[in-house]
Structures are given as structure tokens and as C-alpha cells.
Amino acid sequence: MKKKILFGIFIFAAVLIIRFFCGVYIHDEFATKHLFIKYRPTWKWTFYSPIGMSDRKIEELSEEEQIDQKYFNEFVLDQGLSN
């Protein structure tokens, strides 16, 4: 019984670590999905750029889209993943 509980705790911890330190970004030009490792933990799983390859400015986006764009910039563009 102890082995099952320990195994369950191990699986839960592994899933939690993967959730915090891995993510998927959608390439802003080709719209393909890529799995990547985040440099710091965050609950957000999917990262995308609302601006994409358009000429819009971040000020023209809604508040939610601005937050998504900032996350995309921080975790994908600033790390050199979507160039």
C-alpha cells in the first residue's frame, strides 16, 4: 500500500513539474506548435503572439491580448525560440 501511495505522489510531482517548466508555443509566422522548456516556472501552457507578423502595435491590442503578447515576448522571443 505504501508503494502505491509513493508512486502516486511521484507521478503527481512529475506532472506538476512538467506543467510548470514546459510549454507549447505557436510560431508567429508558420503557426506550427513547438514544445519548449521555460526558463522560470509559470502555470501558462500555451504561448502565442496576437500580433503575429502584422504591423499592429501592442497598444492596439486588448488587455488580455497584451498580456499574451508580453508572455510570448518573454518566454519565446527573448529566449531566441521563434526567430
mmCIF file of C-alpha atoms in Angstrom:
data_model
loop_
_atom_site.group_PDB
_atom_site.id
_atom_site.type_symbol
_atom_site.label_atom_id
_atom_site.label_comp_id
_atom_site.label_asym_id
_atom_site.label_seq_id
_atom_site.Cartn_x
_atom_site.Cartn_y
_atom_site.Cartn_z
ATOM 1 C CA MET A 1 0.000 0.000 0.000
ATOM 2 C CA LYS A 2 2.857 2.396 0.793
ATOM 3 C CA LYS A 3 4.402 1.754 -2.618
ATOM 4 C CA LYS A 4 1.163 2.760 -4.361
ATOM 5 C CA ILE A 5 0.937 5.974 -2.372
ATOM 6 C CA LEU A 6 4.585 6.829 -3.031
ATOM 7 C CA PHE A 7 4.160 6.027 -6.716
ATOM 8 C CA GLY A 8 1.073 8.260 -6.864
ATOM 9 C CA ILE A 9 2.929 11.107 -5.165
ATOM 10 C CA PHE A 10 5.851 10.674 -7.570
ATOM 11 C CA ILE A 11 3.571 10.767 -10.634
ATOM 12 C CA PHE A 12 1.727 13.830 -9.298
ATOM 13 C CA ALA A 13 5.019 15.657 -8.641
ATOM 14 C CA ALA A 14 6.348 14.769 -12.105
ATOM 15 C CA VAL A 15 3.191 16.047 -13.813
ATOM 16 C CA LEU A 16 3.287 19.238 -11.748
ATOM 17 C CA ILE A 17 6.943 19.883 -12.614
ATOM 18 C CA ILE A 18 6.260 19.304 -16.315
ATOM 19 C CA ARG A 19 3.292 21.670 -16.161
ATOM 20 C CA PHE A 20 5.367 24.422 -14.544
ATOM 21 C CA PHE A 21 8.560 24.078 -16.612
ATOM 22 C CA CYS A 22 7.352 23.001 -20.075
ATOM 23 C CA GLY A 23 5.125 24.782 -22.544
ATOM 24 C CA VAL A 24 3.957 24.924 -26.124
ATOM 25 C CA TYR A 25 4.370 27.972 -28.332
ATOM 26 C CA ILE A 26 2.674 28.620 -31.630
ATOM 27 C CA HIS A 27 5.148 30.032 -34.124
ATOM 28 C CA ASP A 28 4.061 33.546 -35.079
ATOM 29 C CA GLU A 29 4.804 33.123 -38.798
ATOM 30 C CA PHE A 30 4.178 29.471 -39.650
ATOM 31 C CA ALA A 31 1.517 28.619 -36.990
ATOM 32 C CA THR A 32 3.279 25.395 -36.014
ATOM 33 C CA LYS A 33 3.342 24.192 -32.408
ATOM 34 C CA HIS A 34 6.620 23.593 -30.598
ATOM 35 C CA LEU A 35 7.294 22.130 -27.166
ATOM 36 C CA PHE A 36 9.874 24.055 -25.140
ATOM 37 C CA ILE A 37 11.325 24.308 -21.652
ATOM 38 C CA LYS A 38 10.553 27.516 -19.769
ATOM 39 C CA TYR A 39 13.374 29.346 -18.018
ATOM 40 C CA ARG A 40 11.178 30.010 -14.962
ATOM 41 C CA PRO A 41 8.058 28.296 -13.653
ATOM 42 C CA THR A 42 4.637 29.554 -14.674
ATOM 43 C CA TRP A 43 1.235 27.896 -14.921
ATOM 44 C CA LYS A 44 0.664 29.130 -18.501
ATOM 45 C CA TRP A 45 0.954 26.280 -21.005
ATOM 46 C CA THR A 46 0.248 27.727 -24.474
ATOM 47 C CA PHE A 47 2.068 30.822 -25.707
ATOM 48 C CA TYR A 48 1.065 32.665 -28.867
ATOM 49 C CA SER A 49 1.548 36.088 -30.393
ATOM 50 C CA PRO A 50 -1.679 38.045 -31.012
ATOM 51 C CA ILE A 51 0.327 40.451 -33.174
ATOM 52 C CA GLY A 52 1.904 37.693 -35.245
ATOM 53 C CA MET A 53 3.655 39.054 -38.311
ATOM 54 C CA SER A 54 1.344 42.062 -38.715
ATOM 55 C CA ASP A 55 2.299 45.709 -38.276
ATOM 56 C CA ARG A 56 0.000 46.267 -35.284
ATOM 57 C CA LYS A 57 1.385 47.777 -32.117
ATOM 58 C CA ILE A 58 0.978 46.283 -28.647
ATOM 59 C CA GLU A 59 -1.041 49.355 -27.610
ATOM 60 C CA GLU A 60 -3.725 48.443 -30.179
ATOM 61 C CA LEU A 61 -4.429 45.088 -28.501
ATOM 62 C CA SER A 62 -6.963 44.371 -25.772
ATOM 63 C CA GLU A 63 -5.644 43.942 -22.225
ATOM 64 C CA GLU A 64 -5.820 40.141 -22.459
ATOM 65 C CA GLU A 65 -4.010 40.126 -25.795
ATOM 66 C CA GLN A 66 -1.347 42.467 -24.392
ATOM 67 C CA ILE A 67 -0.710 40.019 -21.554
ATOM 68 C CA ASP A 68 -0.453 37.108 -24.017
ATOM 69 C CA GLN A 69 1.936 39.129 -26.200
ATOM 70 C CA LYS A 70 4.126 40.006 -23.199
ATOM 71 C CA TYR A 71 4.294 36.334 -22.175
ATOM 72 C CA PHE A 72 5.167 35.378 -25.762
ATOM 73 C CA ASN A 73 7.894 38.022 -25.872
ATOM 74 C CA GLU A 74 9.334 36.966 -22.510
ATOM 75 C CA PHE A 75 9.279 33.197 -22.922
ATOM 76 C CA VAL A 76 9.704 32.765 -26.682
ATOM 77 C CA LEU A 77 11.174 35.791 -28.458
ATOM 78 C CA ASP A 78 13.576 36.884 -25.712
ATOM 79 C CA GLN A 79 14.859 33.297 -25.445
ATOM 80 C CA GLY A 80 15.507 33.149 -29.208
ATOM 81 C CA LEU A 81 12.998 30.403 -29.967
ATOM 82 C CA SER A 82 10.837 31.968 -32.692
ATOM 83 C CA ASN A 83 13.246 33.773 -34.982
#
